[in-house]
Structure formats: C-alpha cells, structure tokens
Short mmCIF file of C-alpha atoms and ligand atoms in Angstrom, two decimals:
data_model
loop_
_atom_site.label_atom_id
_atom_site.label_comp_id
_atom_site.label_asym_id
_atom_site.label_seq_id
_atom_site.Cartn_x
_atom_site.Cartn_y
_atom_site.Cartn_z
CA MET A 1017 0.00 0.00 0.00
CA LYS A 1018 1.33 3.40 -0.99
CA THR A 1019 1.55 6.15 1.49
CA ARG A 1020 0.43 9.65 0.63
CA ARG A 1021 4.06 10.71 0.71
CA GLU A 1022 5.10 8.02 -1.84
CA PHE A 1023 2.21 8.99 -4.09
CA CYS A 1024 3.25 12.67 -4.03
CA LEU A 1025 6.89 11.76 -4.65
CA ARG A 1026 6.06 9.61 -7.69
CA SER A 1027 3.65 12.23 -9.08
CA CYS A 1028 6.30 14.88 -8.71
CA GLN A 1029 8.88 12.70 -10.49
CA ALA A 1030 6.47 12.02 -13.35
CA ALA A 1031 5.67 15.73 -13.71
CA THR A 1032 9.37 16.60 -13.72
CA LEU A 1033 10.05 14.04 -16.45
CA ALA A 1034 7.15 15.34 -18.54
CA ILE A 1035 8.32 18.95 -18.25
CA PHE A 1036 11.95 18.07 -18.91
CA GLY A 1037 11.03 15.90 -21.89
CA SER A 1038 8.91 18.65 -23.37
CA SER A 1039 11.64 21.26 -22.84
CA LEU A 1040 14.24 18.95 -24.35
CA ALA A 1041 12.06 18.42 -27.42
CA THR A 1042 11.68 22.19 -27.78
CA ILE A 1043 15.43 22.72 -27.41
CA LEU A 1044 16.25 20.02 -29.96
CA GLU A 1045 13.65 21.40 -32.37
CA GLY A 1046 15.38 24.77 -32.32
CA CYS A 1047 18.76 23.19 -32.99
CA GLY A 1048 18.03 22.47 -36.68
CA SER A 1049 20.60 23.74 -39.14
CA ASP A 1050 22.15 26.63 -37.27
CA ASN A 1051 25.40 26.38 -39.13
CA PRO A 1052 25.59 29.53 -41.24
CA MET A 1053 27.90 27.79 -43.68
CA ASP A 1054 25.48 24.93 -44.25
CA SER A 1055 23.72 25.49 -47.55
CA SER A 1056 22.72 21.86 -47.99
CA GLY A 1057 19.08 20.88 -47.96
CA GLY A 1058 16.25 23.12 -49.05
CA ASN A 1059 14.39 22.77 -52.29
CA ILE A 1060 15.82 25.60 -54.34
CA ALA A 1061 17.63 24.84 -57.61
CA ARG A 1062 21.42 25.43 -57.58
CA ILE A 1063 23.57 27.13 -60.17
CA GLN A 1064 27.36 27.21 -59.94
CA ALA A 1065 28.87 30.37 -61.40
CA SER A 1066 31.87 32.67 -61.16
CA ILE A 1067 32.33 36.30 -60.29
CA VAL A 1068 34.40 38.02 -62.97
CA ASN A 1069 35.18 41.72 -62.67
CA GLY A 1070 32.40 42.18 -60.13
CA THR A 1071 29.72 40.50 -62.20
CA ILE A 1072 28.08 37.11 -62.52
CA THR A 1073 26.88 36.20 -66.02
CA LEU A 1074 24.30 33.44 -66.41
CA THR A 1075 22.95 32.04 -69.66
CA ILE A 1076 19.22 31.65 -69.32
CA ASP A 1077 18.15 29.05 -71.88
CA ALA A 1078 15.36 26.48 -71.86
CA ASN A 1079 17.43 24.20 -69.60
CA SER A 1080 18.14 26.84 -66.98
CA PRO A 1081 16.45 26.54 -63.57
CA LEU A 1082 15.47 30.18 -64.26
CA ALA A 1083 13.76 29.43 -67.60
CA ALA A 1084 10.24 30.01 -66.29
CA VAL A 1085 8.72 33.16 -64.84
CA GLY A 1086 8.23 32.52 -61.12
CA SER A 1087 11.29 30.29 -60.79
CA ALA A 1088 14.28 30.97 -58.57
CA ALA A 1089 17.75 29.56 -57.96
CA LEU A 1090 20.58 29.71 -55.46
CA VAL A 1091 23.59 30.96 -57.40
CA GLN A 1092 26.88 30.00 -55.76
CA ALA A 1093 29.92 31.91 -56.97
CA SER A 1094 33.33 32.47 -55.40
CA ASN A 1095 32.23 31.51 -51.87
CA SER A 1096 29.20 33.82 -52.08
CA SER A 1097 25.58 32.83 -52.46
CA PHE A 1098 22.80 34.75 -54.19
CA LEU A 1099 19.08 34.22 -54.60
CA VAL A 1100 18.00 34.94 -58.16
CA ALA A 1101 14.34 34.98 -59.19
CA ARG A 1102 12.70 35.49 -62.56
CA THR A 1103 9.80 37.80 -61.81
CA ALA A 1104 8.76 38.56 -65.43
CA PRO A 1105 9.95 37.42 -68.89
CA ASP A 1106 12.73 40.04 -68.92
CA THR A 1107 12.99 40.85 -65.22
CA PHE A 1108 15.08 39.18 -62.54
CA THR A 1109 15.90 40.03 -58.94
CA ALA A 1110 19.14 39.13 -57.19
CA LEU A 1111 19.59 39.11 -53.42
CA THR A 1112 22.16 37.92 -50.97
CA ALA A 1113 21.28 34.40 -49.81
CA ILE A 1114 22.63 35.13 -46.33
CA CYS A 1115 19.76 35.55 -43.89
CA THR A 1116 19.73 38.84 -42.01
CA HIS A 1117 18.71 37.07 -38.79
CA GLN A 1118 21.71 34.87 -37.95
CA ALA A 1119 23.46 34.42 -41.30
CA CYS A 1120 22.20 31.00 -42.40
CA THR A 1121 22.10 30.40 -46.14
CA ILE A 1122 18.53 30.59 -47.40
CA THR A 1123 17.64 27.45 -49.35
CA GLY A 1124 13.84 27.26 -49.41
CA TYR A 1125 11.65 28.69 -52.17
CA ASN A 1126 7.98 28.35 -52.92
CA ASN A 1127 5.45 30.64 -54.57
CA GLN A 1128 7.68 33.74 -54.74
CA ILE A 1129 8.76 33.34 -51.11
CA TYR A 1130 12.19 32.38 -49.84
CA THR A 1131 12.40 30.55 -46.50
CA CYS A 1132 15.43 30.34 -44.24
CA PRO A 1133 15.98 26.79 -42.93
CA CYS A 1134 17.30 27.91 -39.53
CA HIS A 1135 14.39 29.75 -37.90
CA GLY A 1136 11.85 30.11 -40.68
CA SER A 1137 12.25 33.74 -41.69
CA GLN A 1138 10.64 34.46 -45.03
CA PHE A 1139 11.46 37.04 -47.67
CA ASN A 1140 9.81 37.99 -50.94
CA THR A 1141 11.71 38.15 -54.23
CA ASN A 1142 12.50 41.83 -53.59
CA GLY A 1143 14.20 40.85 -50.33
CA ARG A 1144 11.58 42.25 -47.96
CA VAL A 1145 10.81 40.35 -44.77
CA VAL A 1146 7.38 38.75 -44.87
CA ARG A 1147 7.87 36.68 -41.70
CA GLY A 1148 10.34 36.95 -38.83
CA PRO A 1149 12.34 36.50 -36.74
CA ALA A 1150 14.46 38.42 -39.28
CA THR A 1151 13.64 42.14 -39.29
CA ASN A 1152 15.97 43.43 -42.00
CA ALA A 1153 15.58 43.00 -45.74
CA LEU A 1154 18.06 41.02 -47.81
CA ARG A 1155 20.60 43.10 -49.73
CA THR A 1156 19.72 43.46 -53.40
CA PHE A 1157 21.99 43.49 -56.44
CA GLN A 1158 21.47 45.07 -59.83
CA THR A 1159 20.49 42.82 -62.73
CA GLN A 1160 20.47 43.27 -66.51
CA PHE A 1161 18.95 40.84 -68.99
CA ALA A 1162 19.40 40.77 -72.76
CA SER A 1163 19.94 38.09 -75.41
CA ASN A 1164 19.48 35.28 -72.89
CA GLN A 1165 22.29 36.65 -70.72
CA LEU A 1166 21.63 37.70 -67.16
CA ILE A 1167 24.27 39.92 -65.64
CA ILE A 1168 24.29 40.43 -61.89
CA THR A 1169 26.51 43.18 -60.51
CA VAL A 1170 27.80 42.06 -57.12
S1 LIG B 1365 19.18 32.66 -39.54
FE1 LIG B 1365 17.43 32.69 -38.27
S2 LIG B 1365 15.79 32.80 -39.67
FE2 LIG B 1365 17.53 32.82 -40.93
#
C-alpha cells in the first residue's frame, strides 16, 4: 500500500520528467541547421557560377532553372551565395542568400517566397521580410537581362 508521501513523490517525479522531456524536445527542435555555412538541404535549384570583374553572367536558356517566370535559384559563386528569381519574362531580382537574422544560407523557395531553414524567416523576391524572426531586408543586387544573358553586378 502506498503512502500519501510516496504517491506525491512519484507524481512529482512524473511531472518533472514530462516537463523536462517537453523542454528537451523544444530545445532540440530549435537546434536544426544553425550552421551559417550549411547550404545543404532546401528545395531551391542550384547554379554554380563565377564572379568576374564584379559581375556574374548566367545564360538563361530552356534548360536553366530560371527558364520560367516565377522560378528561382541559389547561385553560388566564389564563396558567395545569391538568390535569383525570374519575376517577369525580362525581369530578374538578385539578393544575398545570407539571412539577415543569424546568417544562415537561405535554401527554401515556394510561390515567390524564400524561407530560411534555420528559424523560418521568409522574404519575398524583392528581399523584404514577410515573416520573422528576421527584421531586415536582404541586400539586393542590380540585374540586366538581354539576349538570354543575365548579368548580376555584385
Ligand atoms: S538565420 Fe534565423 S531565420 Fe535565418
């Protein structure tokens, strides 16, 4: 037969375990991909490129991940990463891919919205924050498009 004291002790232990378990799950959940150098994962298409004289030149043909209006790609060039979106047949936007919250590389894209894998900040294709925790917009870079060549000035 359990005494009242034993019952209270066991109840307290069970409650402690439940609280600790829940807190641990929350802590682990927040540990995701906090490595700012980690650009793996995410669903965005990748393009490898080079920076030459302060510009990146991309050929946009039918095979390019940027062939369709509404598409976007993560352009990786000379240890820098850029988010490039085709917003109209002749219009592109280029942004830094480094999140303004804690510097993770942004690798998610869906429906004109970029999502950071670390804490879920979202940005539109002009770089504006549409969901925090980030509060600052992504830096933008000038783009020019002609004869299937996209030039990004970085
Ligand atoms: S680094 Fe925290 S949301 Fe991007």
